[in-house]
C-alpha positions as protocol buffer text, in pm:
chain_id: "A"
residue {
  index: 1
  type: MET
  ca { x: 8572 y: 9003 z: 9623 }
}
residue {
  index: 2
  type: GLU
  ca { x: 8706 y: 9415 z: 9656 }
}
residue {
  index: 3
  type: ASP
  ca { x: 8976 y: 9431 z: 9898 }
}
residue {
  index: 4
  type: MET
  ca { x: 8916 y: 9568 z: 10244 }
}
residue {
  index: 5
  type: LYS
  ca { x: 9247 y: 9800 z: 10206 }
}
residue {
  index: 6
  type: ASP
  ca { x: 9361 y: 10045 z: 10519 }
}
residue {
  index: 7
  type: VAL
  ca { x: 9612 y: 10353 z: 10505 }
}
residue {
  index: 8
  type: LEU
  ca { x: 9792 y: 10232 z: 10795 }
}
residue {
  index: 9
  type: PRO
  ca { x: 10151 y: 10306 z: 10959 }
}
residue {
  index: 10
  type: LEU
  ca { x: 10369 y: 10081 z: 10846 }
}
residue {
  index: 11
  type: ARG
  ca { x: 10448 y: 10029 z: 11241 }
}
residue {
  index: 12
  type: LEU
  ca { x: 10086 y: 9936 z: 11312 }
}
residue {
  index: 13
  type: ILE
  ca { x: 10066 y: 9645 z: 11029 }
}
residue {
  index: 14
  type: ALA
  ca { x: 10404 y: 9562 z: 11187 }
}
residue {
  index: 15
  type: ALA
  ca { x: 10226 y: 9513 z: 11506 }
}
residue {
  index: 16
  type: ARG
  ca { x: 9960 y: 9289 z: 11379 }
}
residue {
  index: 17
  type: PHE
  ca { x: 10246 y: 9089 z: 11167 }
}
residue {
  index: 18
  type: ILE
  ca { x: 10321 y: 9005 z: 11531 }
}
residue {
  index: 19
  type: SER
  ca { x: 10017 y: 8977 z: 11734 }
}
residue {
  index: 20
  type: SER
  ca { x: 9643 y: 8963 z: 11683 }
}
residue {
  index: 21
  type: ASP
  ca { x: 9663 y: 9179 z: 11977 }
}
residue {
  index: 22
  type: GLU
  ca { x: 9770 y: 9531 z: 11820 }
}
residue {
  index: 23
  type: GLN
  ca { x: 9869 y: 9659 z: 12173 }
}
residue {
  index: 24
  type: ALA
  ca { x: 10038 y: 9333 z: 12231 }
}
residue {
  index: 25
  type: GLY
  ca { x: 10216 y: 9340 z: 11863 }
}
residue {
  index: 26
  type: ILE
  ca { x: 10358 y: 9717 z: 11946 }
}
residue {
  index: 27
  type: ILE
  ca { x: 10499 y: 9632 z: 12290 }
}
residue {
  index: 28
  type: HIS
  ca { x: 10699 y: 9341 z: 12110 }
}
residue {
  index: 29
  type: LEU
  ca { x: 10785 y: 9550 z: 11847 }
}
residue {
  index: 30
  type: ASP
  ca { x: 10888 y: 9796 z: 12100 }
}
residue {
  index: 31
  type: ARG
  ca { x: 11140 y: 9585 z: 12222 }
}
residue {
  index: 32
  type: ILE
  ca { x: 11308 y: 9486 z: 11892 }
}
residue {
  index: 33
  type: ALA
  ca { x: 11326 y: 9865 z: 11828 }
}
residue {
  index: 34
  type: ALA
  ca { x: 11495 y: 9921 z: 12164 }
}
residue {
  index: 35
  type: HIS
  ca { x: 11752 y: 9707 z: 12086 }
}
residue {
  index: 36
  type: ALA
  ca { x: 11789 y: 9826 z: 11700 }
}
residue {
  index: 37
  type: SER
  ca { x: 11792 y: 10172 z: 11871 }
}
residue {
  index: 38
  type: ARG
  ca { x: 12104 y: 10087 z: 12131 }
}
residue {
  index: 39
  type: THR
  ca { x: 12278 y: 9923 z: 11801 }
}
residue {
  index: 40
  type: ILE
  ca { x: 12211 y: 10245 z: 11601 }
}
residue {
  index: 41
  type: HIS
  ca { x: 12292 y: 10515 z: 11869 }
}
residue {
  index: 42
  type: ARG
  ca { x: 12630 y: 10290 z: 11993 }
}
residue {
  index: 43
  type: ARG
  ca { x: 12757 y: 10304 z: 11628 }
}
residue {
  index: 44
  type: TYR
  ca { x: 12608 y: 10647 z: 11534 }
}
residue {
  index: 45
  type: TRP
  ca { x: 12747 y: 10858 z: 11791 }
}
residue {
  index: 46
  type: VAL
  ca { x: 13114 y: 10668 z: 11672 }
}
residue {
  index: 47
  type: LEU
  ca { x: 13026 y: 10852 z: 11302 }
}
residue {
  index: 48
  type: ARG
  ca { x: 12919 y: 11162 z: 11426 }
}
residue {
  index: 49
  type: LEU
  ca { x: 13186 y: 11202 z: 11615 }
}
residue {
  index: 50
  type: ALA
  ca { x: 13479 y: 11108 z: 11341 }
}
residue {
  index: 51
  type: LEU
  ca { x: 13291 y: 11306 z: 11078 }
}
residue {
  index: 52
  type: GLY
  ca { x: 13286 y: 11605 z: 11344 }
}
residue {
  index: 53
  type: ALA
  ca { x: 13665 y: 11560 z: 11375 }
}
residue {
  index: 54
  type: THR
  ca { x: 13744 y: 11488 z: 11049 }
}
residue {
  index: 55
  type: ALA
  ca { x: 13532 y: 11808 z: 10922 }
}
residue {
  index: 56
  type: LEU
  ca { x: 13682 y: 12008 z: 11136 }
}
residue {
  index: 57
  type: ALA
  ca { x: 14018 y: 11901 z: 11028 }
}
residue {
  index: 58
  type: THR
  ca { x: 13890 y: 11976 z: 10673 }
}
residue {
  index: 59
  type: MET
  ca { x: 13782 y: 12341 z: 10750 }
}
residue {
  index: 60
  type: MET
  ca { x: 14107 y: 12380 z: 10954 }
}
residue {
  index: 61
  type: THR
  ca { x: 14369 y: 12271 z: 10688 }
}
residue {
  index: 62
  type: LEU
  ca { x: 14178 y: 12259 z: 10350 }
}
residue {
  index: 63
  type: LEU
  ca { x: 14023 y: 12679 z: 10340 }
}
residue {
  index: 64
  type: PRO
  ca { x: 14338 y: 12794 z: 10429 }
}
residue {
  index: 65
  type: GLY
  ca { x: 14534 y: 12562 z: 10202 }
}
residue {
  index: 66
  type: ILE
  ca { x: 14371 y: 12752 z: 9908 }
}
residue {
  index: 67
  type: PHE
  ca { x: 14381 y: 13098 z: 10057 }
}
residue {
  index: 68
  type: LEU
  ca { x: 14776 y: 13047 z: 10070 }
}
residue {
  index: 69
  type: THR
  ca { x: 14775 y: 12892 z: 9729 }
}
residue {
  index: 70
  type: LEU
  ca { x: 14551 y: 13170 z: 9584 }
}
residue {
  index: 71
  type: SER
  ca { x: 14844 y: 13439 z: 9763 }
}
residue {
  index: 72
  type: ASN
  ca { x: 15141 y: 13211 z: 9662 }
}
residue {
  index: 73
  type: ALA
  ca { x: 15287 y: 13138 z: 9998 }
}
residue {
  index: 74
  type: PRO
  ca { x: 15510 y: 12936 z: 10088 }
}
residue {
  index: 75
  type: GLY
  ca { x: 15413 y: 12551 z: 10214 }
}
residue {
  index: 76
  type: ALA
  ca { x: 15071 y: 12625 z: 10039 }
}
residue {
  index: 77
  type: THR
  ca { x: 15072 y: 12312 z: 9851 }
}
residue {
  index: 78
  type: THR
  ca { x: 15178 y: 12102 z: 10174 }
}
residue {
  index: 79
  type: VAL
  ca { x: 14891 y: 12228 z: 10355 }
}
residue {
  index: 80
  type: VAL
  ca { x: 14654 y: 12192 z: 10058 }
}
residue {
  index: 81
  type: MET
  ca { x: 14716 y: 11839 z: 10079 }
}
residue {
  index: 82
  type: ILE
  ca { x: 14698 y: 11764 z: 10443 }
}
residue {
  index: 83
  type: GLY
  ca { x: 14328 y: 11931 z: 10338 }
}
residue {
  index: 84
  type: LEU
  ca { x: 14272 y: 11722 z: 10084 }
}
residue {
  index: 85
  type: MET
  ca { x: 14341 y: 11358 z: 10303 }
}
residue {
  index: 86
  type: CYS
  ca { x: 14130 y: 11528 z: 10570 }
}
residue {
  index: 87
  type: PHE
  ca { x: 13821 y: 11576 z: 10348 }
}
residue {
  index: 88
  type: ALA
  ca { x: 13860 y: 11180 z: 10211 }
}
residue {
  index: 89
  type: LEU
  ca { x: 13890 y: 11077 z: 10569 }
}
residue {
  index: 90
  type: MET
  ca { x: 13560 y: 11277 z: 10589 }
}
residue {
  index: 91
  type: MET
  ca { x: 13432 y: 11063 z: 10280 }
}
residue {
  index: 92
  type: LEU
  ca { x: 13549 y: 10720 z: 10429 }
}
residue {
  index: 93
  type: THR
  ca { x: 13357 y: 10799 z: 10763 }
}
residue {
  index: 94
  type: ILE
  ca { x: 13010 y: 10813 z: 10563 }
}
residue {
  index: 95
  type: ILE
  ca { x: 13107 y: 10534 z: 10312 }
}
residue {
  index: 96
  type: ALA
  ca { x: 13192 y: 10321 z: 10588 }
}
residue {
  index: 97
  type: TRP
  ca { x: 12833 y: 10380 z: 10740 }
}
residue {
  index: 98
  type: ARG
  ca { x: 12654 y: 10346 z: 10431 }
}
residue {
  index: 99
  type: VAL
  ca { x: 12905 y: 9971 z: 10406 }
}
residue {
  index: 100
  type: PHE
  ca { x: 12755 y: 9880 z: 10753 }
}
residue {
  index: 101
  type: GLN
  ca { x: 12392 y: 9959 z: 10666 }
}
residue {
  index: 102
  type: TYR
  ca { x: 12347 y: 9784 z: 10343 }
}
residue {
  index: 103
  type: GLY
  ca { x: 12690 y: 9587 z: 10278 }
}
residue {
  index: 104
  type: GLY
  ca { x: 12798 y: 9817 z: 10018 }
}
residue {
  index: 105
  type: LEU
  ca { x: 12752 y: 10136 z: 9865 }
}
residue {
  index: 106
  type: LYS
  ca { x: 12456 y: 10049 z: 9676 }
}
residue {
  index: 107
  type: ALA
  ca { x: 12139 y: 9868 z: 9842 }
}
residue {
  index: 108
  type: THR
  ca { x: 12171 y: 9571 z: 9571 }
}
residue {
  index: 109
  type: THR
  ca { x: 12082 y: 9269 z: 9808 }
}
residue {
  index: 110
  type: PRO
  ca { x: 11865 y: 9276 z: 10152 }
}
residue {
  index: 111
  type: GLN
  ca { x: 12133 y: 9238 z: 10408 }
}
residue {
  index: 112
  type: SER
  ca { x: 12099 y: 9026 z: 10762 }
}
residue {
  index: 113
  type: ALA
  ca { x: 11883 y: 9234 z: 10985 }
}
residue {
  index: 114
  type: LEU
  ca { x: 12024 y: 9321 z: 11322 }
}
residue {
  index: 115
  type: TYR
  ca { x: 11830 y: 9127 z: 11613 }
}
residue {
  index: 116
  type: ALA
  ca { x: 11878 y: 9028 z: 11936 }
}
residue {
  index: 117
  type: ASP
  ca { x: 11756 y: 8694 z: 11901 }
}
residue {
  index: 118
  type: ARG
  ca { x: 11689 y: 8624 z: 11574 }
}
residue {
  index: 119
  type: ASP
  ca { x: 11478 y: 8328 z: 11694 }
}
residue {
  index: 120
  type: ASP
  ca { x: 11240 y: 8524 z: 11861 }
}
residue {
  index: 121
  type: PRO
  ca { x: 10878 y: 8476 z: 11695 }
}
residue {
  index: 122
  type: ALA
  ca { x: 10844 y: 8842 z: 11694 }
}
residue {
  index: 123
  type: ALA
  ca { x: 11141 y: 8916 z: 11465 }
}
residue {
  index: 124
  type: ARG
  ca { x: 11053 y: 8670 z: 11252 }
}
residue {
  index: 125
  type: ASN
  ca { x: 10689 y: 8775 z: 11148 }
}
residue {
  index: 126
  type: LEU
  ca { x: 10857 y: 9106 z: 11128 }
}
residue {
  index: 127
  type: GLU
  ca { x: 11087 y: 8963 z: 10874 }
}
residue {
  index: 128
  type: ARG
  ca { x: 10812 y: 8839 z: 10715 }
}
residue {
  index: 129
  type: LEU
  ca { x: 10675 y: 9157 z: 10673 }
}
residue {
  index: 130
  type: PHE
  ca { x: 11026 y: 9328 z: 10501 }
}
residue {
  index: 131
  type: ALA
  ca { x: 11050 y: 9002 z: 10316 }
}
residue {
  index: 132
  type: LEU
  ca { x: 10713 y: 9124 z: 10109 }
}
residue {
  index: 133
  type: LEU
  ca { x: 10832 y: 9490 z: 10140 }
}
residue {
  index: 134
  type: GLN
  ca { x: 11166 y: 9394 z: 9942 }
}
residue {
  index: 135
  type: THR
  ca { x: 10982 y: 9247 z: 9642 }
}
residue {
  index: 136
  type: GLU
  ca { x: 10932 y: 9541 z: 9376 }
}
residue {
  index: 137
  type: SER
  ca { x: 10583 y: 9330 z: 9316 }
}
residue {
  index: 138
  type: SER
  ca { x: 10470 y: 9447 z: 9702 }
}
residue {
  index: 139
  type: PRO
  ca { x: 10301 y: 9762 z: 9777 }
}
residue {
  index: 140
  type: ARG
  ca { x: 10483 y: 10059 z: 9809 }
}
residue {
  index: 141
  type: ALA
  ca { x: 10559 y: 10219 z: 10132 }
}
residue {
  index: 142
  type: PHE
  ca { x: 10534 y: 10579 z: 10115 }
}
residue {
  index: 143
  type: PHE
  ca { x: 10556 y: 10897 z: 10347 }
}
residue {
  index: 144
  type: ARG
  ca { x: 10375 y: 11232 z: 10361 }
}
residue {
  index: 145
  type: ILE
  ca { x: 10508 y: 11538 z: 10192 }
}
residue {
  index: 146
  type: ALA
  ca { x: 10358 y: 11897 z: 10285 }
}
residue {
  index: 147
  type: ASN
  ca { x: 10062 y: 11912 z: 10098 }
}
residue {
  index: 148
  type: GLY
  ca { x: 9943 y: 11605 z: 10231 }
}
residue {
  index: 149
  type: GLY
  ca { x: 10062 y: 11416 z: 9916 }
}
residue {
  index: 150
  type: ARG
  ca { x: 10251 y: 11082 z: 9918 }
}
residue {
  index: 151
  type: ARG
  ca { x: 10571 y: 11021 z: 9803 }
}
residue {
  index: 152
  type: TYR
  ca { x: 10616 y: 10622 z: 9723 }
}
residue {
  index: 153
  type: VAL
  ca { x: 10981 y: 10459 z: 9835 }
}
residue {
  index: 154
  type: ASP
  ca { x: 11195 y: 10227 z: 9663 }
}
residue {
  index: 155
  type: HIS
  ca { x: 11144 y: 9825 z: 9819 }
}
residue {
  index: 156
  type: ARG
  ca { x: 11487 y: 9887 z: 9822 }
}
residue {
  index: 157
  type: TYR
  ca { x: 11428 y: 10133 z: 10197 }
}
residue {
  index: 158
  type: PHE
  ca { x: 11412 y: 9738 z: 10312 }
}
residue {
  index: 159
  type: PHE
  ca { x: 11753 y: 9606 z: 10251 }
}
residue {
  index: 160
  type: GLY
  ca { x: 11907 y: 9775 z: 10513 }
}
residue {
  index: 161
  type: LYS
  ca { x: 12011 y: 9533 z: 10788 }
}
residue {
  index: 162
  type: LEU
  ca { x: 11865 y: 9818 z: 11030 }
}
residue {
  index: 163
  type: ARG
  ca { x: 11548 y: 9819 z: 10883 }
}
residue {
  index: 164
  type: ALA
  ca { x: 11395 y: 9739 z: 11249 }
}
residue {
  index: 165
  type: ALA
  ca { x: 11458 y: 10127 z: 11258 }
}
residue {
  index: 166
  type: HIS
  ca { x: 11144 y: 10204 z: 10987 }
}
residue {
  index: 167
  type: VAL
  ca { x: 10898 y: 10066 z: 11282 }
}
residue {
  index: 168
  type: ALA
  ca { x: 11001 y: 10280 z: 11566 }
}
residue {
  index: 169
  type: PRO
  ca { x: 10846 y: 10457 z: 11745 }
}
residue {
  index: 170
  type: ASP
  ca { x: 11036 y: 10809 z: 11726 }
}
residue {
  index: 171
  type: SER
  ca { x: 11206 y: 10950 z: 11425 }
}
residue {
  index: 172
  type: MET
  ca { x: 11539 y: 11003 z: 11632 }
}
residue {
  index: 173
  type: ILE
  ca { x: 11662 y: 10651 z: 11554 }
}
residue {
  index: 174
  type: ARG
  ca { x: 11520 y: 10673 z: 11172 }
}
residue {
  index: 175
  type: SER
  ca { x: 11748 y: 10989 z: 11115 }
}
residue {
  index: 176
  type: ALA
  ca { x: 12037 y: 10785 z: 11121 }
}
residue {
  index: 177
  type: LEU
  ca { x: 11993 y: 10534 z: 10847 }
}
residue {
  index: 178
  type: PHE
  ca { x: 12069 y: 10623 z: 10472 }
}
residue {
  index: 179
  type: SER
  ca { x: 11839 y: 10538 z: 10186 }
}
residue {
  index: 180
  type: PRO
  ca { x: 11931 y: 10401 z: 9929 }
}
residue {
  index: 181
  type: VAL
  ca { x: 11953 y: 10715 z: 9686 }
}
residue {
  index: 182
  type: GLY
  ca { x: 12171 y: 10892 z: 9907 }
}
residue {
  index: 183
  type: SER
  ca { x: 12057 y: 11092 z: 10181 }
}
residue {
  index: 184
  type: TRP
  ca { x: 11938 y: 11031 z: 10531 }
}
residue {
  index: 185
  type: PHE
  ca { x: 11577 y: 10937 z: 10572 }
}
residue {
  index: 186
  type: ASP
  ca { x: 11408 y: 10978 z: 10889 }
}
residue {
  index: 187
  type: ARG
  ca { x: 11040 y: 11002 z: 10770 }
}
residue {
  index: 188
  type: GLU
  ca { x: 10773 y: 10769 z: 10906 }
}
residue {
  index: 189
  type: LEU
  ca { x: 10602 y: 10535 z: 10644 }
}
residue {
  index: 190
  type: PHE
  ca { x: 10278 y: 10409 z: 10578 }
}
residue {
  index: 191
  type: LEU
  ca { x: 10086 y: 10129 z: 10336 }
}
residue {
  index: 192
  type: GLU
  ca { x: 9788 y: 10114 z: 10141 }
}
residue {
  index: 193
  type: ALA
  ca { x: 9693 y: 9694 z: 10208 }
}
residue {
  index: 194
  type: ASP
  ca { x: 9495 y: 9459 z: 10301 }
}
residue {
  index: 195
  type: VAL
  ca { x: 9669 y: 9360 z: 10610 }
}
residue {
  index: 196
  type: GLU
  ca { x: 9491 y: 9032 z: 10662 }
}
residue {
  index: 197
  type: ARG
  ca { x: 9611 y: 8908 z: 10320 }
}
residue {
  index: 198
  type: LEU
  ca { x: 9936 y: 9042 z: 10364 }
}
residue {
  index: 199
  type: ILE
  ca { x: 9946 y: 8851 z: 10656 }
}
residue {
  index: 200
  type: ALA
  ca { x: 9846 y: 8529 z: 10460 }
}
residue {
  index: 201
  type: GLU
  ca { x: 10053 y: 8583 z: 10193 }
}
residue {
  index: 202
  type: ALA
  ca { x: 10365 y: 8661 z: 10394 }
}
residue {
  index: 203
  type: LYS
  ca { x: 10277 y: 8338 z: 10593 }
}
residue {
  index: 204
  type: ALA
  ca { x: 10281 y: 8475 z: 10864 }
}
residue {
  index: 205
  type: GLU
  ca { x: 10191 y: 8336 z: 11246 }
}
residue {
  index: 206
  type: PRO
  ca { x: 10096 y: 8671 z: 11430 }
}
residue {
  index: 207
  type: SER
  ca { x: 10052 y: 8542 z: 11809 }
}
residue {
  index: 208
  type: ARG
  ca { x: 9743 y: 8545 z: 11961 }
}
residue {
  index: 209
  type: ALA
  ca { x: 9834 y: 8544 z: 12308 }
}
residue {
  index: 210
  type: GLY
  ca { x: 9822 y: 8897 z: 12515 }
}
residue {
  index: 211
  type: ALA
  ca { x: 10102 y: 9091 z: 12599 }
}
residue {
  index: 212
  type: PRO
  ca { x: 10398 y: 8942 z: 12672 }
}
residue {
  index: 213
  type: ARG
  ca { x: 10482 y: 8757 z: 12984 }
}
residue {
  index: 214
  type: LYS
  ca { x: 10728 y: 9035 z: 13184 }
}
residue {
  index: 215
  type: TYR
  ca { x: 10954 y: 8779 z: 13315 }
}
residue {
  index: 216
  type: ASP
  ca { x: 11032 y: 8441 z: 13094 }
}
residue {
  index: 217
  type: TYR
  ca { x: 11146 y: 8195 z: 13375 }
}
residue {
  index: 218
  type: THR
  ca { x: 11102 y: 7886 z: 13206 }
}
residue {
  index: 219
  type: ASP
  ca { x: 11347 y: 7986 z: 12913 }
}
residue {
  index: 220
  type: ALA
  ca { x: 11602 y: 8149 z: 13173 }
}
residue {
  index: 221
  type: VAL
  ca { x: 11564 y: 7848 z: 13354 }
}
residue {
  index: 222
  type: ILE
  ca { x: 11578 y: 7570 z: 13047 }
}
residue {
  index: 223
  type: SER
  ca { x: 11892 y: 7761 z: 12953 }
}
residue {
  index: 224
  type: LEU
  ca { x: 12107 y: 7686 z: 13241 }
}
residue {
  index: 225
  type: ILE
  ca { x: 12074 y: 7322 z: 13143 }
}
residue {
  index: 226
  type: GLU
  ca { x: 12441 y: 7153 z: 13071 }
}
residue {
  index: 227
  type: HIS
  ca { x: 12599 y: 7510 z: 13113 }
}
residue {
  index: 228
  type: PRO
  ca { x: 12948 y: 7475 z: 13233 }
}
residue {
  index: 229
  type: GLN
  ca { x: 12929 y: 7648 z: 13567 }
}
residue {
  index: 230
  type: VAL
  ca { x: 12630 y: 7433 z: 13644 }
}
residue {
  index: 231
  type: ARG
  ca { x: 12806 y: 7125 z: 13575 }
}
residue {
  index: 232
  type: ALA
  ca { x: 13083 y: 7261 z: 13799 }
}
residue {
  index: 233
  type: ILE
  ca { x: 12890 y: 7279 z: 14124 }
}
residue {
  index: 234
  type: ASP
  ca { x: 13007 y: 7108 z: 14418 }
}
residue {
  index: 235
  type: THR
  ca { x: 12612 y: 7019 z: 14573 }
}
residue {
  index: 236
  type: ALA
  ca { x: 12812 y: 6936 z: 14863 }
}
residue {
  index: 237
  type: ARG
  ca { x: 12944 y: 7331 z: 14926 }
}
residue {
  index: 238
  type: LYS
  ca { x: 12650 y: 7530 z: 15051 }
}
residue {
  index: 239
  type: ARG
  ca { x: 12759 y: 7856 z: 15073 }
}
residue {
  index: 240
  type: GLY
  ca { x: 12823 y: 8050 z: 14728 }
}
residue {
  index: 241
  type: ASN
  ca { x: 12615 y: 7819 z: 14471 }
}
residue {
  index: 242
  type: GLN
  ca { x: 12265 y: 7976 z: 14503 }
}
residue {
  index: 243
  type: LYS
  ca { x: 12430 y: 8316 z: 14388 }
}
residue {
  index: 244
  type: LEU
  ca { x: 12615 y: 8168 z: 14121 }
}
residue {
  index: 245
  type: ILE
  ca { x: 12321 y: 8072 z: 14000 }
}
residue {
  index: 246
  type: ILE
  ca { x: 12109 y: 8381 z: 14044 }
}
residue {
  index: 247
  type: ARG
  ca { x: 12405 y: 8552 z: 13895 }
}
residue {
  index: 248
  type: LEU
  ca { x: 12368 y: 8310 z: 13567 }
}
residue {
  index: 249
  type: LEU
  ca { x: 12022 y: 8407 z: 13562 }
}
residue {
  index: 250
  type: GLU
  ca { x: 12078 y: 8772 z: 13576 }
}
residue {
  index: 251
  type: ASP
  ca { x: 12323 y: 8756 z: 13281 }
}
residue {
  index: 252
  type: TRP
  ca { x: 12060 y: 8539 z: 13076 }
}
residue {
  index: 253
  type: TYR
  ca { x: 11805 y: 8828 z: 13090 }
}
residue {
  index: 254
  type: ARG
  ca { x: 12090 y: 9080 z: 13064 }
}
residue {
  index: 255
  type: THR
  ca { x: 12225 y: 8942 z: 12698 }
}
residue {
  index: 256
  type: ARG
  ca { x: 11853 y: 8984 z: 12602 }
}
residue {
  index: 257
  type: ARG
  ca { x: 11811 y: 9307 z: 12657 }
}
residue {
  index: 258
  type: LEU
  ca { x: 11502 y: 9213 z: 12882 }
}
residue {
  index: 259
  type: GLU
  ca { x: 11432 y: 9376 z: 13253 }
}
residue {
  index: 260
  type: VAL
  ca { x: 11606 y: 9181 z: 13556 }
}
residue {
  index: 261
  type: PRO
  ca { x: 11360 y: 9051 z: 13794 }
}
residue {
  index: 262
  type: GLY
  ca { x: 11460 y: 9126 z: 14142 }
}
residue {
  index: 263
  type: GLU
  ca { x: 11716 y: 8930 z: 14336 }
}
residue {
  index: 264
  type: THR
  ca { x: 11421 y: 8786 z: 14562 }
}
residue {
  index: 265
  type: GLN
  ca { x: 11189 y: 8634 z: 14275 }
}
residue {
  index: 266
  type: LEU
  ca { x: 11514 y: 8486 z: 14131 }
}
residue {
  index: 267
  type: SER
  ca { x: 11632 y: 8341 z: 14450 }
}
residue {
  index: 268
  type: GLY
  ca { x: 11317 y: 8087 z: 14513 }
}
residue {
  index: 269
  type: TYR
  ca { x: 11446 y: 7993 z: 14134 }
}
residue {
  index: 270
  type: ALA
  ca { x: 11787 y: 7954 z: 14240 }
}
residue {
  index: 271
  type: LYS
  ca { x: 11663 y: 7752 z: 14541 }
}
residue {
  index: 272
  type: GLN
  ca { x: 11480 y: 7491 z: 14320 }
}
residue {
  index: 273
  type: ILE
  ca { x: 11771 y: 7410 z: 14057 }
}
residue {
  index: 274
  type: LEU
  ca { x: 12027 y: 7347 z: 14329 }
}
residue {
  index: 275
  type: GLU
  ca { x: 11769 y: 7086 z: 14474 }
}
residue {
  index: 276
  type: THR
  ca { x: 11692 y: 6914 z: 14143 }
}
residue {
  index: 277
  type: ILE
  ca { x: 12087 y: 6887 z: 14066 }
}
residue {
  index: 278
  type: ALA
  ca { x: 12116 y: 6723 z: 14389 }
}
residue {
  index: 279
  type: LYS
  ca { x: 11830 y: 6486 z: 14368 }
}
residue {
  index: 280
  type: ASN
  ca { x: 11956 y: 6395 z: 13982 }
}
residue {
  index: 281
  type: ARG
  ca { x: 12331 y: 6350 z: 14141 }
}
residue {
  index: 282
  type: SER
  ca { x: 12214 y: 6131 z: 14398 }
}
residue {
  index: 283
  type: ALA
  ca { x: 11979 y: 5895 z: 14178 }
}
């Protein structure tokens, strides 16, 4: 039977890898991309500031140094040397960003992707898609050119540790990425493939649940089991214990870049946790 191939944005294919409900998959995907965006912006602003400073220093020293050299002015060699050092620092700044993305100047092997939670089922399924795209035998991703044609990209585009940016909803996050062939690359990627067949080939397990729960109280509460501060709670002391539990629960959400429930919502769980601790210790 002939393959039922569709031409879809890579972003939508990734959403289907994550969930059988495409909209739910997009919600999960945006959550993952948001973490990648924060990581990129935090580091990329440092890169841009360093690049701007070294480029300005190069212009202010190297160009006058060349002019002084042509004019046979005294001290010209010193100024040129300072300018060359500034230029070298500018190039090192760019190289440092490329090494951060690909683990070296060349994209030779897939790097470990940066995710807020590597055990997140959505992240695992996304990585199964990228694992396929990292092979030479996989369907080639492409981007649209001005005349509507296709320009296919090399499988090494998905080797970088910031590859989640390729399925981000806007190009601002992608504009920080280097392509394996050298220049910055921010194009939206498409894929022509039988998506269901790809999912089966990747052994992905898309979630069949609906949209993700807004607050995951169960995992948050479980995270406090054997927590040192919880074990040290004096149940005989009434004041401060509930606020401590609430703060620990809030920290759990913040470290996972999730929306933090209100204190009123968390206070009920904190009270139940304290009651359970008291019952267990009295037994």
